[in-house]
Structures are given as structure tokens and as C-alpha cells.
């Protein structure tokens, strides 16, 4: 499917809407996160970010705690800091 999309102004930001058929086909809903990247020839690529399950988050935090335990200065890291660190490493 190909479409021509218009860049519109919303407040202080520019926005582009995604056609409903594309959203339905990819299971994208309002509020979902999309990763934006650029191909070597300059094309813009939008990729839906799949939400992690609770178990995946727990496993990730467990791995971070294990890794952080090697560094004494990081032992007092908060849960929010761990979540931010897990997000930054993706």
C-alpha cells in the first residue's frame, strides 16, 4: 500500500497521521510506541515496539541487578533507575 501523507502542525510539533488500514494491519493502537529509523538511502522507517510481558521485565531487571552487583557504587540504584537503564540498553 502506498499513500501520500501531509505534515500538519499540532501545537509546537509537526505530525503525520498513519492510515487506519496500516494501523489495523500492524495492530497499532493510539498510544502505542513506534521506533523511527532511517534507511541508508534516507527512507523513514516506522516499526511498532512490542510491549514486554511482566515476566520479560522481571527477567530483565534480574539480569541488570546481577550485572550491577559487580559494581559496589551501583548497589543502591532505585527501581526507576533500573527501568530507565533497561530501556536505554535496548
PDB file of C-alpha atoms in Angstrom:
ATOM      1  CA  UNK A   1       0.000   0.000   0.000  1.00  0.00           C
ATOM      2  CA  UNK A   2       1.257   3.447  -0.828  1.00  0.00           C
ATOM      3  CA  UNK A   3      -0.105   6.763   0.424  1.00  0.00           C
ATOM      4  CA  UNK A   4       0.704  10.458   0.315  1.00  0.00           C
ATOM      5  CA  UNK A   5       0.753  11.872   3.843  1.00  0.00           C
ATOM      6  CA  UNK A   6       0.624  15.533   4.787  1.00  0.00           C
ATOM      7  CA  UNK A   7       2.783  17.020   7.554  1.00  0.00           C
ATOM      8  CA  UNK A   8       0.464  19.036   9.799  1.00  0.00           C
ATOM      9  CA  UNK A   9       1.005  21.358  12.752  1.00  0.00           C
ATOM     10  CA  UNK A  10      -0.254  20.372  16.226  1.00  0.00           C
ATOM     11  CA  UNK A  11       0.769  22.856  18.896  1.00  0.00           C
ATOM     12  CA  UNK A  12       4.544  23.258  18.638  1.00  0.00           C
ATOM     13  CA  UNK A  13       5.055  19.957  16.819  1.00  0.00           C
ATOM     14  CA  UNK A  14       4.614  18.659  13.307  1.00  0.00           C
ATOM     15  CA  UNK A  15       2.643  15.422  12.936  1.00  0.00           C
ATOM     16  CA  UNK A  16       1.898  12.850  10.243  1.00  0.00           C
ATOM     17  CA  UNK A  17      -1.138  10.605  10.565  1.00  0.00           C
ATOM     18  CA  UNK A  18      -0.955   6.881   9.836  1.00  0.00           C
ATOM     19  CA  UNK A  19      -3.731   5.485   7.607  1.00  0.00           C
ATOM     20  CA  UNK A  20      -6.254   3.370   9.536  1.00  0.00           C
ATOM     21  CA  UNK A  21      -5.719   0.360   7.242  1.00  0.00           C
ATOM     22  CA  UNK A  22      -1.997   0.341   8.059  1.00  0.00           C
ATOM     23  CA  UNK A  23      -2.718   0.585  11.784  1.00  0.00           C
ATOM     24  CA  UNK A  24      -5.225  -2.291  11.613  1.00  0.00           C
ATOM     25  CA  UNK A  25      -2.871  -4.489   9.592  1.00  0.00           C
ATOM     26  CA  UNK A  26       0.003  -3.987  12.063  1.00  0.00           C
ATOM     27  CA  UNK A  27      -2.150  -3.958  15.210  1.00  0.00           C
ATOM     28  CA  UNK A  28      -1.128  -0.396  16.101  1.00  0.00           C
ATOM     29  CA  UNK A  29      -3.397   1.459  18.524  1.00  0.00           C
ATOM     30  CA  UNK A  30      -3.478   5.046  19.760  1.00  0.00           C
ATOM     31  CA  UNK A  31      -0.796   5.426  22.439  1.00  0.00           C
ATOM     32  CA  UNK A  32       1.437   2.635  21.092  1.00  0.00           C
ATOM     33  CA  UNK A  33       5.138   3.377  20.695  1.00  0.00           C
ATOM     34  CA  UNK A  34       6.866   3.352  17.293  1.00  0.00           C
ATOM     35  CA  UNK A  35      10.604   3.270  16.640  1.00  0.00           C
ATOM     36  CA  UNK A  36      11.665   5.704  13.912  1.00  0.00           C
ATOM     37  CA  UNK A  37      14.804   4.947  11.911  1.00  0.00           C
ATOM     38  CA  UNK A  38      16.315   5.900   8.608  1.00  0.00           C
ATOM     39  CA  UNK A  39      17.435   3.559   5.843  1.00  0.00           C
ATOM     40  CA  UNK A  40      20.834   4.100   4.157  1.00  0.00           C
ATOM     41  CA  UNK A  41      19.065   5.795   1.233  1.00  0.00           C
ATOM     42  CA  UNK A  42      17.152   8.190   3.529  1.00  0.00           C
ATOM     43  CA  UNK A  43      13.771   6.442   3.751  1.00  0.00           C
ATOM     44  CA  UNK A  44      11.962   6.848   7.071  1.00  0.00           C
ATOM     45  CA  UNK A  45      11.090   3.531   8.730  1.00  0.00           C
ATOM     46  CA  UNK A  46       8.437   3.198  11.464  1.00  0.00           C
ATOM     47  CA  UNK A  47       8.490  -0.024  13.467  1.00  0.00           C
ATOM     48  CA  UNK A  48       5.966  -0.871  16.220  1.00  0.00           C
ATOM     49  CA  UNK A  49       7.631  -1.565  19.565  1.00  0.00           C
ATOM     50  CA  UNK A  50       6.150  -4.671  21.142  1.00  0.00           C
ATOM     51  CA  UNK A  51       5.305  -4.297  24.802  1.00  0.00           C
ATOM     52  CA  UNK A  52       7.239  -6.576  27.090  1.00  0.00           C
ATOM     53  CA  UNK A  53       5.387  -9.012  29.316  1.00  0.00           C
ATOM     54  CA  UNK A  54       5.709  -8.742  33.091  1.00  0.00           C
ATOM     55  CA  UNK A  55       7.919 -11.839  33.082  1.00  0.00           C
ATOM     56  CA  UNK A  56      10.239 -10.307  30.476  1.00  0.00           C
ATOM     57  CA  UNK A  57      10.533  -7.160  32.593  1.00  0.00           C
ATOM     58  CA  UNK A  58      11.274  -9.220  35.739  1.00  0.00           C
ATOM     59  CA  UNK A  59      13.895 -11.252  33.864  1.00  0.00           C
ATOM     60  CA  UNK A  60      15.482  -8.080  32.524  1.00  0.00           C
ATOM     61  CA  UNK A  61      15.603  -6.473  35.994  1.00  0.00           C
ATOM     62  CA  UNK A  62      17.089  -9.660  37.453  1.00  0.00           C
ATOM     63  CA  UNK A  63      19.831  -9.597  34.800  1.00  0.00           C
ATOM     64  CA  UNK A  64      20.501  -5.908  35.467  1.00  0.00           C
ATOM     65  CA  UNK A  65      20.707  -6.488  39.232  1.00  0.00           C
ATOM     66  CA  UNK A  66      23.147  -9.342  38.667  1.00  0.00           C
ATOM     67  CA  UNK A  67      25.287  -7.195  36.372  1.00  0.00           C
ATOM     68  CA  UNK A  68      25.099  -4.192  38.713  1.00  0.00           C
ATOM     69  CA  UNK A  69      26.107  -6.274  41.740  1.00  0.00           C
ATOM     70  CA  UNK A  70      29.621  -6.399  40.267  1.00  0.00           C
ATOM     71  CA  UNK A  71      29.948  -2.662  40.878  1.00  0.00           C
ATOM     72  CA  UNK A  72      29.685  -1.561  44.511  1.00  0.00           C
ATOM     73  CA  UNK A  73      28.746   2.025  43.584  1.00  0.00           C
ATOM     74  CA  UNK A  74      25.618   0.801  41.800  1.00  0.00           C
ATOM     75  CA  UNK A  75      24.174  -1.320  44.605  1.00  0.00           C
ATOM     76  CA  UNK A  76      21.853   1.458  45.792  1.00  0.00           C
ATOM     77  CA  UNK A  77      20.189   2.021  42.420  1.00  0.00           C
ATOM     78  CA  UNK A  78      16.416   2.569  42.552  1.00  0.00           C
ATOM     79  CA  UNK A  79      13.814   0.536  40.671  1.00  0.00           C
ATOM     80  CA  UNK A  80      13.045   3.559  38.461  1.00  0.00           C
ATOM     81  CA  UNK A  81      16.752   3.911  37.644  1.00  0.00           C
ATOM     82  CA  UNK A  82      16.859   0.191  36.770  1.00  0.00           C
ATOM     83  CA  UNK A  83      13.847   0.560  34.473  1.00  0.00           C
ATOM     84  CA  UNK A  84      15.484   3.549  32.769  1.00  0.00           C
ATOM     85  CA  UNK A  85      18.746   1.602  32.395  1.00  0.00           C
ATOM     86  CA  UNK A  86      16.884  -1.371  30.905  1.00  0.00           C
ATOM     87  CA  UNK A  87      15.147   0.937  28.417  1.00  0.00           C
ATOM     88  CA  UNK A  88      18.423   2.639  27.456  1.00  0.00           C
ATOM     89  CA  UNK A  89      20.150  -0.682  26.728  1.00  0.00           C
ATOM     90  CA  UNK A  90      17.596  -1.795  24.103  1.00  0.00           C
TER      91      UNK A  90
END
